[in-house]
PDB file of C-alpha atoms and ligand atoms in Angstrom:
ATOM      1  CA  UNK A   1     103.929 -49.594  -5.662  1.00  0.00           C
ATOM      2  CA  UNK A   2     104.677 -49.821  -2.058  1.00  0.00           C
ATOM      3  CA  UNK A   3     101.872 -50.370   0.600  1.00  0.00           C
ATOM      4  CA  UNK A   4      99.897 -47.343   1.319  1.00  0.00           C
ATOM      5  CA  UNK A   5     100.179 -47.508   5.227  1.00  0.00           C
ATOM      6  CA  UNK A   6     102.952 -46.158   7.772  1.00  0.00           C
ATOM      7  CA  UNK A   7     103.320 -44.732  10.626  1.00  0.00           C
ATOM      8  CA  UNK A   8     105.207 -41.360  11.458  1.00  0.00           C
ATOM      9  CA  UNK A   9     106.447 -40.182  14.602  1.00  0.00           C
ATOM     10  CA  UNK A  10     105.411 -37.190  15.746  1.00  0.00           C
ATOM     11  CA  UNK A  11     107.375 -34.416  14.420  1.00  0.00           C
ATOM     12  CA  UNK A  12     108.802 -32.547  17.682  1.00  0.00           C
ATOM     13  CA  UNK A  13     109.561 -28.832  15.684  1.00  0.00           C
ATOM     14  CA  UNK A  14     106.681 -26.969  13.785  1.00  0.00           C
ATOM     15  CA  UNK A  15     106.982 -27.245  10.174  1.00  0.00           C
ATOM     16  CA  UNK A  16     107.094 -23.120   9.541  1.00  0.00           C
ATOM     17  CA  UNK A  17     109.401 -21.535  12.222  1.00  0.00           C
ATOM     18  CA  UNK A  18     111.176 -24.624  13.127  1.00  0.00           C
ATOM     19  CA  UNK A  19     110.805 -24.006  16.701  1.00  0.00           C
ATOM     20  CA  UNK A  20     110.595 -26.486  19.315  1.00  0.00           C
ATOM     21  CA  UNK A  21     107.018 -27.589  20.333  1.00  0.00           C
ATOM     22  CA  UNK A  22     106.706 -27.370  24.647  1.00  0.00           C
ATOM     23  CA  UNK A  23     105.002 -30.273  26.464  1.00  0.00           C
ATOM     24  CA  UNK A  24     100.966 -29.751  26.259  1.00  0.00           C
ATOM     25  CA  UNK A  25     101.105 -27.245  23.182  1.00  0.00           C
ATOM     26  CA  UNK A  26      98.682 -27.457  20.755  1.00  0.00           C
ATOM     27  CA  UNK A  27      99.739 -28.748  17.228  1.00  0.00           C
ATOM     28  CA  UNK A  28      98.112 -27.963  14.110  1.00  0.00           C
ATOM     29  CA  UNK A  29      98.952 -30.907  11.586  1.00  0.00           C
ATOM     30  CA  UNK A  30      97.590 -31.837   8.363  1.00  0.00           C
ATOM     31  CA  UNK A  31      98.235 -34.474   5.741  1.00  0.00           C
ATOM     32  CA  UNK A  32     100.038 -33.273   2.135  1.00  0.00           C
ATOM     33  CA  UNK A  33      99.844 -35.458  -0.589  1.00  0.00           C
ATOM     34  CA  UNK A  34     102.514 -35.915  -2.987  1.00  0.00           C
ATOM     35  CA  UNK A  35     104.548 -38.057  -5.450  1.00  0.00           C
ATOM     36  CA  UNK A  36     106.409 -39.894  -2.638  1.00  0.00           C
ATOM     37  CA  UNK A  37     103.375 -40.672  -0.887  1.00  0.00           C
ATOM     38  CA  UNK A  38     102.117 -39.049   1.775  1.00  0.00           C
ATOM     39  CA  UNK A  39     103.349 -36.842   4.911  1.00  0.00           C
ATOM     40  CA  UNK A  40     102.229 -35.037   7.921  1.00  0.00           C
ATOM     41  CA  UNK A  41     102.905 -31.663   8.311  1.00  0.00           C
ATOM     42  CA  UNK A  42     102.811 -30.174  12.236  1.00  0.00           C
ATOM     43  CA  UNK A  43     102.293 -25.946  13.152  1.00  0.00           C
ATOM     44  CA  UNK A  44     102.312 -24.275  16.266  1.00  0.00           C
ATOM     45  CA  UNK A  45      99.702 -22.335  17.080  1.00  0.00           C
ATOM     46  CA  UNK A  46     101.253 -19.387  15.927  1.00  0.00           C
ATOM     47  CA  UNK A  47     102.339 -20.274  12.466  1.00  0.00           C
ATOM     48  CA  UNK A  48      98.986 -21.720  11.961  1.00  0.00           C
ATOM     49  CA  UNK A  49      97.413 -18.617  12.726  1.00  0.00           C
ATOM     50  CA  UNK A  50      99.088 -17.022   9.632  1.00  0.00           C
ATOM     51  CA  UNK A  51      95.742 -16.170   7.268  1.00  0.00           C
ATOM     52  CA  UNK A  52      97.715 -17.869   4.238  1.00  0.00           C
ATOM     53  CA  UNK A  53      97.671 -21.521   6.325  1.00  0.00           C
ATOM     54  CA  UNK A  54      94.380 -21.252   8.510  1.00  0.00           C
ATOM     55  CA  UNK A  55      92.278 -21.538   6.119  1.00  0.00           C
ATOM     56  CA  UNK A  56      93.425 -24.907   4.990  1.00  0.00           C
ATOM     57  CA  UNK A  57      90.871 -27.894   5.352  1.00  0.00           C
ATOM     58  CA  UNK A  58      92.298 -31.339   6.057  1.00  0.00           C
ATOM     59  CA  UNK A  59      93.610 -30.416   9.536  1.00  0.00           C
ATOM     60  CA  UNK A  60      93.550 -31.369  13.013  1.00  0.00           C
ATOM     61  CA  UNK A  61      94.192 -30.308  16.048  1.00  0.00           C
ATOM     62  CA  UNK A  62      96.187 -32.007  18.755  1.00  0.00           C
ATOM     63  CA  UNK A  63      98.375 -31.642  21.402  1.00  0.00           C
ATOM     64  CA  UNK A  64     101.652 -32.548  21.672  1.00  0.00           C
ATOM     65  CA  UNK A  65     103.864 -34.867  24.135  1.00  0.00           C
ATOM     66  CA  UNK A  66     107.297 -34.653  24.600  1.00  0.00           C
ATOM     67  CA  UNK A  67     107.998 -38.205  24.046  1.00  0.00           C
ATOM     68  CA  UNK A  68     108.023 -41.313  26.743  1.00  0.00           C
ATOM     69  CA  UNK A  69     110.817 -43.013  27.328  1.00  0.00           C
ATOM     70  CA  UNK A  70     110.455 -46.737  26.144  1.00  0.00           C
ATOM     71  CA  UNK A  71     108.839 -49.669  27.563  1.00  0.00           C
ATOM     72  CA  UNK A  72     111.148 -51.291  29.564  1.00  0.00           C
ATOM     73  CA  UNK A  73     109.590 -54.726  29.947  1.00  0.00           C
ATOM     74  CA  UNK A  74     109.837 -56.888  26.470  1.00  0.00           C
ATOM     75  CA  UNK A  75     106.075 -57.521  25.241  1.00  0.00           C
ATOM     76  CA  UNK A  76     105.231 -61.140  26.319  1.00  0.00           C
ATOM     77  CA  UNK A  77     102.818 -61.682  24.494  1.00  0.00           C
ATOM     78  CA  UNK A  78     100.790 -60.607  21.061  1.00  0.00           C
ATOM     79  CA  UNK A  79      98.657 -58.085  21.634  1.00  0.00           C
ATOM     80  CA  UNK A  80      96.558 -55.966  18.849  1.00  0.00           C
ATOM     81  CA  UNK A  81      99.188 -53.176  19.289  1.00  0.00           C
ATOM     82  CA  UNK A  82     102.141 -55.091  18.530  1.00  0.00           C
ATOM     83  CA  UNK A  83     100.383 -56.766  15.881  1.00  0.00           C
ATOM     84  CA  UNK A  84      99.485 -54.014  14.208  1.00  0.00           C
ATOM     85  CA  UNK A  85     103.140 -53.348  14.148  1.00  0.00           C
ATOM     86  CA  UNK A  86     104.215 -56.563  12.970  1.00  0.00           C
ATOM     87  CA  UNK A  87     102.112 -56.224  10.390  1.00  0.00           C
ATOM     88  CA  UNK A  88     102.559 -52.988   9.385  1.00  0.00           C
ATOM     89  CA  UNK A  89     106.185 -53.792   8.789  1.00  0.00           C
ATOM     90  CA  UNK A  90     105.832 -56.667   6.457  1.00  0.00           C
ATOM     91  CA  UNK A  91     104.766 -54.193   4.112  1.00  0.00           C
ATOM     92  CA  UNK A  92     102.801 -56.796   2.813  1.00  0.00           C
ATOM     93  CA  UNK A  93      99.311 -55.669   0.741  1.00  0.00           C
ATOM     94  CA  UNK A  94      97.606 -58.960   1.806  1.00  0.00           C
ATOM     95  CA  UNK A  95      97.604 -57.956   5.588  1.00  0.00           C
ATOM     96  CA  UNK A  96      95.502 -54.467   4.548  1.00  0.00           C
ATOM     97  CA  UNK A  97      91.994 -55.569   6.007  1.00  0.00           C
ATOM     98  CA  UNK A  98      93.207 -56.978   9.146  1.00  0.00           C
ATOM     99  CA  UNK A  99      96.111 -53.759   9.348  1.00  0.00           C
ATOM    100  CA  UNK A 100      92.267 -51.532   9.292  1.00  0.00           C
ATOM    101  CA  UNK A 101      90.823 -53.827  11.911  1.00  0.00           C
ATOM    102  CA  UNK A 102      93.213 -54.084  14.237  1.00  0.00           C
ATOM    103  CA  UNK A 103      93.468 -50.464  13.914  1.00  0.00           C
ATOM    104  CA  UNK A 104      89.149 -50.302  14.869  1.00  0.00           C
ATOM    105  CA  UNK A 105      90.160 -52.352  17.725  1.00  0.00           C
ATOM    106  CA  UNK A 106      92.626 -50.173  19.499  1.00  0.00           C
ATOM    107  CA  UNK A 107      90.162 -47.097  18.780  1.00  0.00           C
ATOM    108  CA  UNK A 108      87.768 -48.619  20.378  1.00  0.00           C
ATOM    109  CA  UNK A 109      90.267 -49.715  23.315  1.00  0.00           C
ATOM    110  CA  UNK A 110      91.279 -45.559  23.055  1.00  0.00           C
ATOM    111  CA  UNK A 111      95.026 -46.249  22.475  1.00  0.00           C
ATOM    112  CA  UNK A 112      94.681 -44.951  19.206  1.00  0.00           C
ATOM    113  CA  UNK A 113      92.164 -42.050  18.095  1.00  0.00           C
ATOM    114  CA  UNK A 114      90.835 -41.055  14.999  1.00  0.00           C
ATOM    115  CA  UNK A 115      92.071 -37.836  13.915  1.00  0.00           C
ATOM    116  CA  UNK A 116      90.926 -37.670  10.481  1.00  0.00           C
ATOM    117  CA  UNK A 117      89.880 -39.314   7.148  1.00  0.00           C
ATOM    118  CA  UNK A 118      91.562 -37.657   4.303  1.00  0.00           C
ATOM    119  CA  UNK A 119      90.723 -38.837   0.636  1.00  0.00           C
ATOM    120  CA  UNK A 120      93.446 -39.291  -2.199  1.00  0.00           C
ATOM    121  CA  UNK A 121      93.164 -37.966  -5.495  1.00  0.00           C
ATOM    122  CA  UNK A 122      92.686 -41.908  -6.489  1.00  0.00           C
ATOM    123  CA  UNK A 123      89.550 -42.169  -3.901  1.00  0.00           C
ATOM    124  CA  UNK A 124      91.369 -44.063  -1.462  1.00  0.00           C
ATOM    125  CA  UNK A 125      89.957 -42.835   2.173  1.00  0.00           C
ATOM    126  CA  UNK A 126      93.168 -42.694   4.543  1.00  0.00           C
ATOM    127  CA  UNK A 127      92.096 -42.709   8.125  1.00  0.00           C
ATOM    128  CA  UNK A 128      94.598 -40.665  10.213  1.00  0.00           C
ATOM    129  CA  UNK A 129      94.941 -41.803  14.115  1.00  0.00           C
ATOM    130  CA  UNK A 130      97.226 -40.858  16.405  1.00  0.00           C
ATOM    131  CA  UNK A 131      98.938 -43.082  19.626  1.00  0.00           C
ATOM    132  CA  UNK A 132      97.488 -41.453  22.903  1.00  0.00           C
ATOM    133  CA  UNK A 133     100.571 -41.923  24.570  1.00  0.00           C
ATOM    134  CA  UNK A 134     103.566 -42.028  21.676  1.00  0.00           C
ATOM    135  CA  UNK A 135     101.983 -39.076  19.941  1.00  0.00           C
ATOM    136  CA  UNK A 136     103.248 -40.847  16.501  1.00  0.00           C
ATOM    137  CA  UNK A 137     100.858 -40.945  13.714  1.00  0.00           C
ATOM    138  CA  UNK A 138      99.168 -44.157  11.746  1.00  0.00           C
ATOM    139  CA  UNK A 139      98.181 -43.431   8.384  1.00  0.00           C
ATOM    140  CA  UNK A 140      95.593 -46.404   7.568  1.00  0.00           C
ATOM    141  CA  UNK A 141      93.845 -46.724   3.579  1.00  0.00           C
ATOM    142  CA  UNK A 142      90.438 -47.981   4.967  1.00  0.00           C
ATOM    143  CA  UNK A 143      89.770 -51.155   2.913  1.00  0.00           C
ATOM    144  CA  UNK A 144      86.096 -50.287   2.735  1.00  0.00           C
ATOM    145  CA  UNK A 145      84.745 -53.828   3.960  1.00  0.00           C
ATOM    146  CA  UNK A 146      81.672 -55.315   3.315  1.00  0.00           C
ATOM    147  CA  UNK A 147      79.997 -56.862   6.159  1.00  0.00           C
ATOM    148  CA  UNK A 148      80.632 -60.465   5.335  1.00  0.00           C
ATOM    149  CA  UNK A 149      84.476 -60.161   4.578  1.00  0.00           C
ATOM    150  CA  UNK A 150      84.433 -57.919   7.988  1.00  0.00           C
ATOM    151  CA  UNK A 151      83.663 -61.230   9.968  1.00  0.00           C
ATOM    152  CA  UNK A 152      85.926 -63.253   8.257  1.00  0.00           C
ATOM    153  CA  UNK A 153      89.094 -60.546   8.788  1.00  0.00           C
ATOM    154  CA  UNK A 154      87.988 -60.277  12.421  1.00  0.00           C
ATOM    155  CA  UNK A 155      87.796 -63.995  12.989  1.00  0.00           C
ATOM    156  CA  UNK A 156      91.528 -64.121  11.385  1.00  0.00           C
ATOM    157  CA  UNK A 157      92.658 -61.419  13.381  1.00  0.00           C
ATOM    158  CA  UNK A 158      91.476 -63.187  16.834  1.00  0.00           C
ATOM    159  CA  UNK A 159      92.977 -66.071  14.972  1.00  0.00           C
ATOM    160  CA  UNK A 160      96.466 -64.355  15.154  1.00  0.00           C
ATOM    161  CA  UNK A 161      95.755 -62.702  18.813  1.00  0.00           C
ATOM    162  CA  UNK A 162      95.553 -66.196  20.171  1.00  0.00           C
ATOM    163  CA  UNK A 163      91.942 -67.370  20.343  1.00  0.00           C
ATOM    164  CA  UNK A 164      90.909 -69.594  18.777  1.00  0.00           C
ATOM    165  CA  UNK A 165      91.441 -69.968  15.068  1.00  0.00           C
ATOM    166  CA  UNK A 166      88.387 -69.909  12.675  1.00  0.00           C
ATOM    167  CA  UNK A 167      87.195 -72.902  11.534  1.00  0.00           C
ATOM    168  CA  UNK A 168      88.245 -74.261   7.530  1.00  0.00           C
ATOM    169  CA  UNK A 169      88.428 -70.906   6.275  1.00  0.00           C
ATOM    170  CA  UNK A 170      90.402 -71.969   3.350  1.00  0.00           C
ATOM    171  CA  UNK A 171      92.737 -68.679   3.371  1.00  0.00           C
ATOM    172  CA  UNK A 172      96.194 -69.006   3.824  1.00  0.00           C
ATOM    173  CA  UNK A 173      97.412 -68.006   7.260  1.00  0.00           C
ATOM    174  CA  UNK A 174      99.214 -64.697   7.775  1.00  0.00           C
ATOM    175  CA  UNK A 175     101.619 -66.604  10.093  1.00  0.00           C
ATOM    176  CA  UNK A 176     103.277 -69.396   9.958  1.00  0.00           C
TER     177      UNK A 176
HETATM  178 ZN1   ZN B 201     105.738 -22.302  14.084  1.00  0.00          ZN
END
């Protein structure tokens, strides 16, 4: 089984009609479930305002960007975004609580929002946020921590941002 998060760019044509989504439009997306995982599905308006889609539950709204052109300074240093990232593309299940916290971080910072929460046939709660400014989606399982192991994944997650690292923790470091 492969790990259950990713992230997806924003698709830039609508899913029905295959037509080109302007700058500012607003985007109907939802989340289908299937055998290979999971994918997001984008509409414009007026695909999604076909009676045999709208009444779908599961969706969103948004709006959508045309997409900015790249950072052109290198990153410096870590920071919870490019963490997230890093992590993300291990693809490795240990880094799942601190992948969901960093993720509550940069909510809370409002780089990413929360879109939606989506539940899998197997109970898993997905949390769907999207970049403010990349428009591309992060598909997150939410770990469902208790309050105690939440303190401990923040404190490791610091840890990894640079501050300093929590104190005989035992746990093995996520890097090296
Ligand atoms: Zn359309």
């Amino acid at each position: 089984m492969s790990t259950d998060w990713n992230i997806q760019a924003a698709a830039h044509t609508c899913t029905a009609c295959q037509k080109d989504f302007s700058d500012g439009a607003a985007i109907f997306s939802r989340l289908q479930f299937g055998a290979e995982g999971y994918a997001r599905q984008d509409f414009c308006a007026v695909c999604w305002s076909d009676p045999a889609r709208s009444g779908a539950t599961g969706v969103w709204k948004g709006v959508y960007r045309a997409p900015a052109p790249p950072p052109e300074e290198p990153l410096k240093k870590e920071t919870a975004e490019s963490l997230l990232r890093h992590l993300m593309e291990t693809e490795d299940e240990r880094h799942g609580n601190a992948i969901f916290i960093l993720a509550v971080m940069l909510e809370r910072r409002r780089i990413l929002a929360e879109r939606d929460v989506q539940t899998r046939a197997d109970g898993m709660k997905i949390r769907v946020y999207e970049h403010k400014k990349t428009n591309e989606t992060f598909f997150i399982p939410d770990p469902q921590l208790k309050l105690a192991a939440l303190e401990h994944v923040q404190a490791e997650v610091v840890a990894l941002l640079g501050g300093t690292p929590p104190k005989n923790t035992g746990s093995a470091g996520v890097v090296e």
